[in-house]
Protein backbone atom coordinates (compact mmCIF):
# COMPACT_ATOMS: atom_id res chain seq x y z
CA UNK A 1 4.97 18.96 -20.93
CA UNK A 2 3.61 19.73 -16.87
CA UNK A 3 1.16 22.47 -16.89
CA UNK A 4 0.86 24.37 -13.43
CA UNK A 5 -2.46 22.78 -11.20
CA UNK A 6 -3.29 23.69 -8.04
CA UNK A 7 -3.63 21.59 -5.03
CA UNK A 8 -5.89 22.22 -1.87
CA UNK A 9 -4.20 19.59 1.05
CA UNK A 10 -6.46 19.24 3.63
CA UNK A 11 -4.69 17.84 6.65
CA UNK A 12 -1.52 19.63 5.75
CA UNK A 13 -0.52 19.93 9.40
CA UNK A 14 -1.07 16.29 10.22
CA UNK A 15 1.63 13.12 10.16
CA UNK A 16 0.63 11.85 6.63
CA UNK A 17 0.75 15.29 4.91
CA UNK A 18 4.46 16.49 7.00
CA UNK A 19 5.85 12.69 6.86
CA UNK A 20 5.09 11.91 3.42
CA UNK A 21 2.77 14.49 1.00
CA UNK A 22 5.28 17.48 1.74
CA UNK A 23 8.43 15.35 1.12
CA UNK A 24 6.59 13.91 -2.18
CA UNK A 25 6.02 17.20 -3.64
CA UNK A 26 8.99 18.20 -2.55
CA UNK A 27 10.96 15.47 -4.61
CA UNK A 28 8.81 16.46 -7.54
CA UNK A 29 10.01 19.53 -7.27
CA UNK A 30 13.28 18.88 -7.10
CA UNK A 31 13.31 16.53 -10.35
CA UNK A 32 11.78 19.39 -12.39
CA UNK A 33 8.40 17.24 -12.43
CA UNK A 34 6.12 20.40 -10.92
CA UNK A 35 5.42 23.15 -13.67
CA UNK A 36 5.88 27.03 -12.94
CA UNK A 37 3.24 28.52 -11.30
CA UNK A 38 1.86 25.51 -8.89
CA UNK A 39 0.46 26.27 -5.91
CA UNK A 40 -0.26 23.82 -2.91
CA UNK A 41 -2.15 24.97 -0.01
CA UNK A 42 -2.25 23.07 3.11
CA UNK A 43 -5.17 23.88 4.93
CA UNK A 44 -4.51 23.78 9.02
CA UNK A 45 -7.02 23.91 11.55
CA UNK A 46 -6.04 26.99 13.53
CA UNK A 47 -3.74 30.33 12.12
CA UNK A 48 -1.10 30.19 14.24
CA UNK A 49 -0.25 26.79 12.66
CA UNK A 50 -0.95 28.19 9.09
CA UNK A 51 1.59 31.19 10.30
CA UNK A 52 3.99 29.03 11.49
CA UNK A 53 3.82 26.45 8.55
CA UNK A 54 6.67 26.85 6.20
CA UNK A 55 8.85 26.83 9.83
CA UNK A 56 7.57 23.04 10.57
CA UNK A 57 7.25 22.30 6.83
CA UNK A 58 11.13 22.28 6.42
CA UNK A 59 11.75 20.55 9.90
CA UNK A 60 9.59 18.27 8.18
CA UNK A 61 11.89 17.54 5.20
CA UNK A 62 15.13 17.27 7.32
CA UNK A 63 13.76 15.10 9.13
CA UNK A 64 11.98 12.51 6.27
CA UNK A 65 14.14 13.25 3.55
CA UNK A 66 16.61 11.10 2.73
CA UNK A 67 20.55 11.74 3.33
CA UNK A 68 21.67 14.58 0.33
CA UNK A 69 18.11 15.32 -0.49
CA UNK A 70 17.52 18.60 1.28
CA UNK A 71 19.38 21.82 0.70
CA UNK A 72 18.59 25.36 1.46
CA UNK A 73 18.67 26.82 -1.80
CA UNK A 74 15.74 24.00 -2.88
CA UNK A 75 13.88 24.93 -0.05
CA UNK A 76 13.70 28.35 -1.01
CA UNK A 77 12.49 27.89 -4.13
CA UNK A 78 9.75 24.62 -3.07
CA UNK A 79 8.36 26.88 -0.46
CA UNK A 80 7.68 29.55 -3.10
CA UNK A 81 4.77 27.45 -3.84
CA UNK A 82 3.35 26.62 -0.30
CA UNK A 83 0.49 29.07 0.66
CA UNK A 84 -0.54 27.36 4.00
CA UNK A 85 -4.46 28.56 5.13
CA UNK A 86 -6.31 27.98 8.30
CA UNK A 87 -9.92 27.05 7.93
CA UNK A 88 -12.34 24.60 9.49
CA UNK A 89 -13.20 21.43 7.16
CA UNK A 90 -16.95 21.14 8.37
CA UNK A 91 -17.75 24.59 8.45
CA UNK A 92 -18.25 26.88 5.55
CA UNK A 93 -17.14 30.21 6.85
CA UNK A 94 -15.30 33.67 5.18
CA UNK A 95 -12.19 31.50 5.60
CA UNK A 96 -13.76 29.46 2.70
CA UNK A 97 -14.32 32.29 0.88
CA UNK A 98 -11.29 33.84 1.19
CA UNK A 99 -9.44 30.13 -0.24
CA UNK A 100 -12.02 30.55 -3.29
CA UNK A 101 -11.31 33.97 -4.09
CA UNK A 102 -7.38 32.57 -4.18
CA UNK A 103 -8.05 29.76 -6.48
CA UNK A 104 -10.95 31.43 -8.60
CA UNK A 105 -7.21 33.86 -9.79
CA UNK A 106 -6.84 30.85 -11.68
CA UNK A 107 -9.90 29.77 -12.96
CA UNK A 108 -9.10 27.11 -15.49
CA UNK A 109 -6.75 25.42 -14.11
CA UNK A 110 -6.97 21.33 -12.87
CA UNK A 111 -7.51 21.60 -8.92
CA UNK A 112 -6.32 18.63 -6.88
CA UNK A 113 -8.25 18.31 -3.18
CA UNK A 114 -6.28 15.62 -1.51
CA UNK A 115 -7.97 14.45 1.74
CA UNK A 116 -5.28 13.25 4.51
CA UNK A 117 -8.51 13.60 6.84
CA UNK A 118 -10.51 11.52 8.92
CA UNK A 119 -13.13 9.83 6.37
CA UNK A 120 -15.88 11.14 8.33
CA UNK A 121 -15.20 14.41 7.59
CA UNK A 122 -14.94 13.69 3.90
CA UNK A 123 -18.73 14.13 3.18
CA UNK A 124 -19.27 17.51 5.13
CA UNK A 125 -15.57 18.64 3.36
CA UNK A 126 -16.57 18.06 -0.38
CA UNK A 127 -20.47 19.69 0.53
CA UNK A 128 -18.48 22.76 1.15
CA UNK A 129 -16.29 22.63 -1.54
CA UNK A 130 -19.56 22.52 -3.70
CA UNK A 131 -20.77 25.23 -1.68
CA UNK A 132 -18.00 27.20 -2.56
CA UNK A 133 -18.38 26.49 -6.29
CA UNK A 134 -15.06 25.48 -5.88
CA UNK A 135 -15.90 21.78 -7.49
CA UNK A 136 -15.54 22.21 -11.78
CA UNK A 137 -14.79 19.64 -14.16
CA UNK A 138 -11.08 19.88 -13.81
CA UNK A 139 -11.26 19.67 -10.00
CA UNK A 140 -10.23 16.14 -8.82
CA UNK A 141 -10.44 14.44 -5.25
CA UNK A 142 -7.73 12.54 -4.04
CA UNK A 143 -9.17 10.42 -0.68
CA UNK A 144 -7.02 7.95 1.84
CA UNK A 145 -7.79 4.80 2.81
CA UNK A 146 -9.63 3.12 4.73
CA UNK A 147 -12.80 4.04 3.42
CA UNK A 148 -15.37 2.75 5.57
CA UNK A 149 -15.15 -0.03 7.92
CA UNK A 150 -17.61 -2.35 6.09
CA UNK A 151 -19.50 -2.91 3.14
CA UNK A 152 -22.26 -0.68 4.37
CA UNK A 153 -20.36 2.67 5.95
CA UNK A 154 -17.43 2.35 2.82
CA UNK A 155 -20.66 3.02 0.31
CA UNK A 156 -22.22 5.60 2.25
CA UNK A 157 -18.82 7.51 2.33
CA UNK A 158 -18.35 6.67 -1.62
CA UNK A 159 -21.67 7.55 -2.24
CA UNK A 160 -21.30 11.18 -0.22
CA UNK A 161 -18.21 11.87 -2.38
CA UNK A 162 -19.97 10.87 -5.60
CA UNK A 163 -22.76 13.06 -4.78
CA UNK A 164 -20.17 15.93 -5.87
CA UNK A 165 -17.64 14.07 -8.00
CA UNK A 166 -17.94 11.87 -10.78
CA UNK A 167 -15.98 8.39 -10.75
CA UNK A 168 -13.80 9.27 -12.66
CA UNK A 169 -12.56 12.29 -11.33
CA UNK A 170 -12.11 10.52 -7.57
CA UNK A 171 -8.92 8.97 -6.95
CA UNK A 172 -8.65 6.66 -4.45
CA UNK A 173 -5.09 6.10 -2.99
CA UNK A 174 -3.00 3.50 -2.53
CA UNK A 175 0.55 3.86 -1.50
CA UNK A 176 1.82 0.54 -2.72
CA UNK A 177 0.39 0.58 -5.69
CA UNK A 178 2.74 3.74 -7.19
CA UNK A 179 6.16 1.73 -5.91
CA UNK A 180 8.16 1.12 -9.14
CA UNK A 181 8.62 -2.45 -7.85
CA UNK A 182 5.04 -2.69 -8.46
CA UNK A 183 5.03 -1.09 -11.74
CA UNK A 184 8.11 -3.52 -12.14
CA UNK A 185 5.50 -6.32 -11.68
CA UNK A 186 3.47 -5.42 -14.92
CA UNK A 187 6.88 -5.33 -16.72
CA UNK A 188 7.93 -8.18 -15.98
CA UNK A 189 5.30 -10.53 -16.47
CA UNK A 190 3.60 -8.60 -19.55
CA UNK A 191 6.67 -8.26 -21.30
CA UNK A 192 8.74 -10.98 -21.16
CA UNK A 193 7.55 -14.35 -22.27
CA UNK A 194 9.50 -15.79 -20.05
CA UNK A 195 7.93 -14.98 -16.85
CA UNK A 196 4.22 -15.22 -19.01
CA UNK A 197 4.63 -18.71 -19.95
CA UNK A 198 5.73 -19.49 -15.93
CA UNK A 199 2.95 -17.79 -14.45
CA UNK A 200 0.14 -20.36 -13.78
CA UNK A 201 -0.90 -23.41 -11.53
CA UNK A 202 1.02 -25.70 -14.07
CA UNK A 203 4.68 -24.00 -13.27
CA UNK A 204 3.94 -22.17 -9.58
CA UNK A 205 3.57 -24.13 -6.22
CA UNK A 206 2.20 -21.03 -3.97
CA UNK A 207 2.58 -17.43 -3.39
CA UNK A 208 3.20 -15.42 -0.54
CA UNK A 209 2.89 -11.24 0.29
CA UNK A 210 4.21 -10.65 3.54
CA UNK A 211 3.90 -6.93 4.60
CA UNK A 212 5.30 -7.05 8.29
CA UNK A 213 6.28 -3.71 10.07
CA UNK A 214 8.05 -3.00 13.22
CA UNK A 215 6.05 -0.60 14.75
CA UNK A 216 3.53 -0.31 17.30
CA UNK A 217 0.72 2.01 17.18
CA UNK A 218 2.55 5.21 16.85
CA UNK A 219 -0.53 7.59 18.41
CA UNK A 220 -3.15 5.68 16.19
CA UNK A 221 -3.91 4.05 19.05
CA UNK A 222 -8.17 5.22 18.47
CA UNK A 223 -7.96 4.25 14.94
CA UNK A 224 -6.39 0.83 15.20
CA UNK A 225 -8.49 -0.38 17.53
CA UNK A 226 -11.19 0.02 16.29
CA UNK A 227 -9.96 -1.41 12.84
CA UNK A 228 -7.23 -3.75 13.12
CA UNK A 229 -5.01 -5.55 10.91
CA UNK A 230 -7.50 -6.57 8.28
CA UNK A 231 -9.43 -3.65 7.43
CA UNK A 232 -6.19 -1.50 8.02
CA UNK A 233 -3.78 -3.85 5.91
CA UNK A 234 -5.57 -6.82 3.82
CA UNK A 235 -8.81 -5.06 3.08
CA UNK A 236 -6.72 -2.61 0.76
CA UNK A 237 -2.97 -3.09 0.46
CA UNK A 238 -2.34 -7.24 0.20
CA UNK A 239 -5.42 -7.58 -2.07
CA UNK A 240 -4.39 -5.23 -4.43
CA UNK A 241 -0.97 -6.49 -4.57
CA UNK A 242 -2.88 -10.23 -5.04
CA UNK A 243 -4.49 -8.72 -8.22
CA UNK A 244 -1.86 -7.57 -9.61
CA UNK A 245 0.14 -10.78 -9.55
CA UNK A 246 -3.21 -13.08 -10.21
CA UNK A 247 -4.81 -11.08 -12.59
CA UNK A 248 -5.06 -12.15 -16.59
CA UNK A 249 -2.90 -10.05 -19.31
CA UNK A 250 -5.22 -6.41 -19.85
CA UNK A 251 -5.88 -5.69 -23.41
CA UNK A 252 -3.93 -2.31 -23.05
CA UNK A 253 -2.54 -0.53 -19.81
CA UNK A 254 -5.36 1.80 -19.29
CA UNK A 255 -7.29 2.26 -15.95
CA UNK A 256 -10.41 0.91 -17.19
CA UNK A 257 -8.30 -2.55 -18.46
CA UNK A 258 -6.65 -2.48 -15.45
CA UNK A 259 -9.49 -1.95 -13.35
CA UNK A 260 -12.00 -5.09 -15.27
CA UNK A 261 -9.07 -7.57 -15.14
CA UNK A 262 -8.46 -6.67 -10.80
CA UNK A 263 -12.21 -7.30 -10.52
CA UNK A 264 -12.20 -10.41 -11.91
CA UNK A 265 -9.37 -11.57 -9.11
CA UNK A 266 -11.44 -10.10 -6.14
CA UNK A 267 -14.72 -12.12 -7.74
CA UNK A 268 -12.85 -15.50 -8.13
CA UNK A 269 -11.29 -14.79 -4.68
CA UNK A 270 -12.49 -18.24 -2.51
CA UNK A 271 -15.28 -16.87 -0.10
CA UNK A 272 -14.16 -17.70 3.73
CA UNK A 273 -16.70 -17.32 6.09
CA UNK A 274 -18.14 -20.21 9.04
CA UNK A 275 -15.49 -22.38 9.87
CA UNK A 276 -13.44 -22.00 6.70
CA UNK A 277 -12.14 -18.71 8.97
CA UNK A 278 -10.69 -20.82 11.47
CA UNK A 279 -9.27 -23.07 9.05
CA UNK A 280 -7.62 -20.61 6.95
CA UNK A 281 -6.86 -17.62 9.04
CA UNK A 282 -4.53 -17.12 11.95
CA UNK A 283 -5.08 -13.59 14.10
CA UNK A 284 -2.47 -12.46 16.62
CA UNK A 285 -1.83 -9.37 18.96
CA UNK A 286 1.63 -8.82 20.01
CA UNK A 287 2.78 -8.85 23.62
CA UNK A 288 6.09 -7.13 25.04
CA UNK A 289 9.16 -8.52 23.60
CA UNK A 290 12.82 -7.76 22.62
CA UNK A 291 12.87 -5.54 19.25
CA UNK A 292 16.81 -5.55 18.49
CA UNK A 293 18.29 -4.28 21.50
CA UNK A 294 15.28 -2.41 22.47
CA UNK A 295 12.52 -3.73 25.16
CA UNK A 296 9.15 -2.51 23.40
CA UNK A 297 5.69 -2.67 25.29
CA UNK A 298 2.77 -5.23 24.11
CA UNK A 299 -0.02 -3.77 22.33
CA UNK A 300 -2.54 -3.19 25.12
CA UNK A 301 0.31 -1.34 27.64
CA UNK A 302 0.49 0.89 24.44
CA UNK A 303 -3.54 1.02 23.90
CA UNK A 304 -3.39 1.52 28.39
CA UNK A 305 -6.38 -0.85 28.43
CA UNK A 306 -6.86 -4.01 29.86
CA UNK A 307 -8.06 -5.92 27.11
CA UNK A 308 -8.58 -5.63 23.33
CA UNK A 309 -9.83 -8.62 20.59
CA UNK A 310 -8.32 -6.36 18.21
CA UNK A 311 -5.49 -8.08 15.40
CA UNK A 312 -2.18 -6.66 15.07
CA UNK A 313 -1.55 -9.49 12.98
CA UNK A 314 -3.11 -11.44 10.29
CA UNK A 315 -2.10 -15.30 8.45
CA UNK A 316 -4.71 -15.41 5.39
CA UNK A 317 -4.81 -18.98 2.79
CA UNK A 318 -6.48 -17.77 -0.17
CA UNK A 319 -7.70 -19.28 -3.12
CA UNK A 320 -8.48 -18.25 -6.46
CA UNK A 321 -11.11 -20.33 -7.92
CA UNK A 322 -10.33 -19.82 -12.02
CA UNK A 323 -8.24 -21.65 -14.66
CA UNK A 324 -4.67 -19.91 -14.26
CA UNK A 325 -4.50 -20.28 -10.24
CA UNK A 326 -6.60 -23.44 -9.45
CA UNK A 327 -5.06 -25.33 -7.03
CA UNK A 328 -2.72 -22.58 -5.93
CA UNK A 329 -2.44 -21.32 -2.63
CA UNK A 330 -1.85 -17.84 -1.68
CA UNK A 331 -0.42 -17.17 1.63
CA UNK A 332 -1.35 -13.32 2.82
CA UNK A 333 0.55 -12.02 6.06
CA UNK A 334 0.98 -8.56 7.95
CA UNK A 335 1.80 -7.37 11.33
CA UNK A 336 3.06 -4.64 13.81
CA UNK A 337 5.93 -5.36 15.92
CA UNK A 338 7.27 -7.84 13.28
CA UNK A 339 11.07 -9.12 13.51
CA UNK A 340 11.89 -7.18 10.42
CA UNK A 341 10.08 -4.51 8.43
CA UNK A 342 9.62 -5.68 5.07
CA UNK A 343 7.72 -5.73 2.28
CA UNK A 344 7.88 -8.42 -0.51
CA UNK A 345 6.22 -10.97 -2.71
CA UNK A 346 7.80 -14.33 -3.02
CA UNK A 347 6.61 -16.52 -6.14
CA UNK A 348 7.73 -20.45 -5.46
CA UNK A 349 7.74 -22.14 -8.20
CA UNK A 350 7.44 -26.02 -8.00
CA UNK A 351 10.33 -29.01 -8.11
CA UNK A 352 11.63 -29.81 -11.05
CA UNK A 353 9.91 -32.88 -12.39
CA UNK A 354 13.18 -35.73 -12.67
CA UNK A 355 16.03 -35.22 -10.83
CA UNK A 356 18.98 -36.32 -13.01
CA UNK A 357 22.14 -35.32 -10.48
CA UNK A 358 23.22 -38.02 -7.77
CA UNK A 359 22.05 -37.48 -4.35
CA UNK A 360 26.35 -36.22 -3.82
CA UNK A 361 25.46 -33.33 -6.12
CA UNK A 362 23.37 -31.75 -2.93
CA UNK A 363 19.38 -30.93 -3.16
CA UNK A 364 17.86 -29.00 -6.00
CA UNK A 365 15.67 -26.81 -4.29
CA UNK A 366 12.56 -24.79 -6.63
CA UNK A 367 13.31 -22.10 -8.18
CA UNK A 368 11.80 -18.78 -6.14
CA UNK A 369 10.99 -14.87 -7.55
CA UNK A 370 11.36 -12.84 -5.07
CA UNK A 371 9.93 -8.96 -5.38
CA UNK A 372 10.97 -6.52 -2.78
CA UNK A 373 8.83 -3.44 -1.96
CA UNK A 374 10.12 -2.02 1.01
CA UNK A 375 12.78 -0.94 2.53
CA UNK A 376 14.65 -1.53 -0.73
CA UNK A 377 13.10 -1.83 -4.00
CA UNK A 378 14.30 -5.17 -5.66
CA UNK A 379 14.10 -8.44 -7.80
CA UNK A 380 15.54 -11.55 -7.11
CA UNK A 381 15.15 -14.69 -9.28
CA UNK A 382 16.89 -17.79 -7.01
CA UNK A 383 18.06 -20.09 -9.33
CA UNK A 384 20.13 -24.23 -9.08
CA UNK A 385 23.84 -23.53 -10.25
CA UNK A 386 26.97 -25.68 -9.93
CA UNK A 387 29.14 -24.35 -7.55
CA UNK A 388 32.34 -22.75 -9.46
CA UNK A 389 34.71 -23.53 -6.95
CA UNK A 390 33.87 -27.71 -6.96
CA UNK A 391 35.35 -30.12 -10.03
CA UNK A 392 32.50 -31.89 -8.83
CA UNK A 393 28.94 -31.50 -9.68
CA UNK A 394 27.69 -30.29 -6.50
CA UNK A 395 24.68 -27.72 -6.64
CA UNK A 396 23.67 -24.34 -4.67
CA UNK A 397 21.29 -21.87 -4.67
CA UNK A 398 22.41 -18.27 -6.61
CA UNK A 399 20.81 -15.16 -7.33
CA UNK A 400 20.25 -13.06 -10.26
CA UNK A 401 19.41 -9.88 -8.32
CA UNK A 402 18.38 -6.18 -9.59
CA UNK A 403 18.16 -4.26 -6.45
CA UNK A 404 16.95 -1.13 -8.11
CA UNK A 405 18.51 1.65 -5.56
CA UNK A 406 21.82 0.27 -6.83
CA UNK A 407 21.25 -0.03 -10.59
CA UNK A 408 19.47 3.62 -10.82
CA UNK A 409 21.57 5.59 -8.26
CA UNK A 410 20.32 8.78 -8.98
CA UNK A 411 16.60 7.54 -9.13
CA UNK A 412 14.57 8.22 -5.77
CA UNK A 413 11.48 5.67 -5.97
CA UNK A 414 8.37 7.81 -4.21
CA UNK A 415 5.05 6.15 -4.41
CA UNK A 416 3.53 9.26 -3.26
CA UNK A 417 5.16 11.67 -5.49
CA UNK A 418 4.22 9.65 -8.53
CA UNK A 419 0.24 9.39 -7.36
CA UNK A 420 -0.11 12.61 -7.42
CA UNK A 421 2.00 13.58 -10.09
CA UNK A 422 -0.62 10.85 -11.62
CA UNK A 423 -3.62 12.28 -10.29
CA UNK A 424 -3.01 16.06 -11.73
CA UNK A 425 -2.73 14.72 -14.92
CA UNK A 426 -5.44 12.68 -14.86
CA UNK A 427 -4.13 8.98 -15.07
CA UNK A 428 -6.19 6.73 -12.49
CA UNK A 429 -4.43 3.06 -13.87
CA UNK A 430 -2.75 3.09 -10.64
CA UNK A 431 -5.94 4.29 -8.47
CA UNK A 432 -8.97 2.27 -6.80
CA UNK A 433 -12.47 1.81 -8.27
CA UNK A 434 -15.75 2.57 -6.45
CA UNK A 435 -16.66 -1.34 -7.49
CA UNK A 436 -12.87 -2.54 -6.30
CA UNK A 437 -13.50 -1.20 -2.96
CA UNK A 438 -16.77 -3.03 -2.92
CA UNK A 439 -15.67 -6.22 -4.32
CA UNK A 440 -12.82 -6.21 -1.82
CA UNK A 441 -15.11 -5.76 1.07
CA UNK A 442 -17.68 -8.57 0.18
CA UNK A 443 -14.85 -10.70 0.65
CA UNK A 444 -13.57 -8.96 3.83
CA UNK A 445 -16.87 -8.51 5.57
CA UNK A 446 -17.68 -12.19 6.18
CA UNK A 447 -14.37 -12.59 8.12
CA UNK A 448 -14.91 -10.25 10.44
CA UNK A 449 -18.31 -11.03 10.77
CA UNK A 450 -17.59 -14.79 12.31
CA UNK A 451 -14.69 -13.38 14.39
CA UNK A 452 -17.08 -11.14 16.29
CA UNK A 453 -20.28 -14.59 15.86
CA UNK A 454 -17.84 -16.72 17.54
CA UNK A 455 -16.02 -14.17 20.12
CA UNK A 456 -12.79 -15.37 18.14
CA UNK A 457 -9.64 -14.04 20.23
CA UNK A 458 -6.32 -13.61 18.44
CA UNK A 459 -3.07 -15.25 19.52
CA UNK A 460 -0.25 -13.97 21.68
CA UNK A 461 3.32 -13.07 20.06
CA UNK A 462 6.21 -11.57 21.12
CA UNK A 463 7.36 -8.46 19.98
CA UNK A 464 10.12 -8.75 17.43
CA UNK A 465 9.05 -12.71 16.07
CA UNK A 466 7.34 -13.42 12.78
CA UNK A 467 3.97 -13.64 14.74
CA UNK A 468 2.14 -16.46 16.66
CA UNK A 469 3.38 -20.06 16.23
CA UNK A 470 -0.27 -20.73 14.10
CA UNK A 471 0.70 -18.68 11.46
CA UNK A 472 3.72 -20.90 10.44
CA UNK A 473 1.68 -24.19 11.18
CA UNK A 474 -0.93 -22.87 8.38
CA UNK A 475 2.05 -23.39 5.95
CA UNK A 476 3.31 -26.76 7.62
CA UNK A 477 -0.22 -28.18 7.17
CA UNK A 478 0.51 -28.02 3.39
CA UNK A 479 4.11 -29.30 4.12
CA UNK A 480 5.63 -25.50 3.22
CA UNK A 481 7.19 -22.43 5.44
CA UNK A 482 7.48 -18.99 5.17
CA UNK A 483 10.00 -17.02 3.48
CA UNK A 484 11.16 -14.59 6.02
CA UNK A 485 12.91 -11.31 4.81
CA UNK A 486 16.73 -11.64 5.38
């Protein structure tokens, strides 16, 4: 049964908290998931916004809930348990004190400080939390990527926060990573010795995780350019999805299993750095182009500079040097401005090994898994089947397809909601380690590290294409093409 926590949301004014934290907790309110007597307090920067903060919380929910979700007589009841306060992050003022006296009503019970802040504001954020006494060992940090942008500067700021928390109470956040398709993932290869026996260099030809959006910078413009695709995308989000395909069979399902088998992927990840980078890796930056109907502007009109080696988009070959994937490529991609927004990961298996149907029975193309993330949640197995409406034997492509939105209609899949949910009661399997977070960098760092040795410069693509021509000619070189999202 849910006992009542409290959570502290710092940056509960800005897009991440009103777009998608609100909404969550909203949802979990809604399915009965948030016991009696929570309280969430979203800490703004000034009062007038703290005043004025159930007004733009609700705006906030028509606007990001989905069709049916909202109603009045929810609202009245979710906003029961919003106590918005104004205080600054980096200074430790009565405003702190009067937040402590608040929480200190309810001394023993699990506090939740979920940072949707700048990282560099992290450090100074949990040193007055500790100040405050507020910090106990029920109190648990929630913290948004990206953490750092290296090796060097993603330690210090994991080595600030573990100056006040232990590991195990810091949760580090990953969005994809609480998607039931994901969760999916685990089921369906760990429970079915079907998919088990078929998962290995003997049965699969390649793999590819495409996460392609179809925005532009959407007033990150400071942020993303100074990061770009990598660190903002494939640092985090395509690696962990890559270890959770790649990774060997856990012992049990628990966070420390988990986290040992994902660390083992990230270690037998194929180091890329010299000219391997240029071999493997295509970078592009969008230019203006046709989006739909709409004319959008190329990434430097929106940056309003006149030039920027920053990567909107990224083409990655990986290997994984072990027994299960040698030999297997794995084909990474993500971008802004994409053709379609989409987010999937496409398993193609190989041919089959005799063809015993006459060349009149049509090509017997490999079988393909196909496991949606975003916009819709689904799994699609493509399978060879005779078509029904021939008395010949002549062949085509079908699908066995679960498209989860359809099968559970009154289910609404929210990563966020189920994180946190997560992170109050104290279940990290579907968090980031400290040593993930490392691991994953050593392998990032080197990349980067050429681009800027060699002055690399990414390739032009339209707005509203799959990318720059390079990216599909990584693919061709092995005599294979994308899969793009229909």
């Amino acid at each position: 049964m849910a006992t009542p926590f409290d959570m502290v949301l710092f940056g509960g004014g800005g897009d991440l908290a009103l777009r998608k934290l609100i909404p969550a907790l909203y949802r979990a309110h809604l399915e009965g998931s948030l016991a009696e007597g929570c309280r969430i307090f979203p800490v703004c920067r000034r009062q007038e916004d703290a005043d004025q903060y159930l007004d733009t919380a609700r705006e906030a929910l028509k606007t990001h809930l989905r069709d049916g979700e909202y109603s009045d007589s929810a609202w009245q009841t979710f906003s029961q348990l919003l106590r918005a306060v104004a205080l600054d992050i980096s200074e430790p003022d009565d405003r702190w004190d009067q937040l402590a006296g608040i929480l200190r009503a309810e001394e023993d019970r699990v506090r939740l400080f979920y940072l949707a802040i700048p990282p560099a504001v992290f450090g100074p954020c949990c040193e007055n939390l500790s100040l405050k006494g507020l910090i106990s060992g029920q109190s648990r940090v929630v913290v948004e990527k990206p953490l750092g942008y290296n090796a060097q500067t993603s330690d210090e700021i994991n080595s600030k926060i573990a100056s006040y928390f232990p590991e195990e109470n810091i949760f580090r956040i990953d969005h994809y990573l609480g998607k039931e398709t994901v969760q999916n993932l685990l089921a369906l290869r760990f429970s079915n010795v079907l998919f088990e026996h078929l998962w290995d260099a003997k049965s699969i030809d390649h793999i590819q995780i495409s996460i392609a959006e179809t925005v532009g910078l959407e007033g990150r413009a400071g942020f993303y350019n100074e990061t770009g695709a990598l660190r903002d995308m494939v640092q985090n989000h395509l690696l962990q999805l890559l270890c959770l395909i790649a990774m060997e069979s856990p012992n049990s399902m628990s966070a420390k299993n988990i986290r040992a088998e994902k660390i083992k992927v990230l270690e037998a990840l194929r180091p890329l750095a010299g000219n391997t980078v240029d071999k493997n890796i295509v970078r592009g930056q969008y230019v203006a182009g046709g989006l739909g109907t709409e004319l959008v502007p190329g990434y430097l009109e929106e940056l309003e500079a006149a030039s920027s080696s920053t990567e909107t988009f990224v083409a990655i070959r990986a290997h994984i040097d072990n027994w299960r994937w040698a030999g297997v490529p794995f084909y990474l991609r993500t971008g802004k401005r994409m053709e379609k927004r989409c987010a999937e990961i496409v398993i193609q298996y190989k041919k089959v090994s005799h063809r015993v149907f006459s060349p009149e029975a049509g090509d017997v193309l490999p079988n393909r898994l196909v496991i949606r993330l975003q916009p819709e949640e689904s799994i699609k197995l493509v399978l060879m089947a005779k078509k029904m409406d021939s008395l010949t034997m002549e062949l085509r492509p079908v699908e066995l397809n679960l498209t989860l939105s359809d099968t559970y209609d009154t289910f609404r899949s929210d990563a966020y909601k189920r994180l946190m949910l997560d992170a109050a009661a104290n279940n990290s399997a579907l968090f980031i380690h400290r040593d993930e977070v490392a691991a994953a960098w050593a392998w990032v760092d080197p990349i980067i590290d050429h681009w800027h040795e060699t002055n690399n410069q990414p390739q032009l693509y339209r707005a509203g294409s799959w990318g720059p021509q390079a990216a599909g000619d990584l693919l061709e070189q092995d005599g294979r093409h994308w899969f793009n999202a229909q």
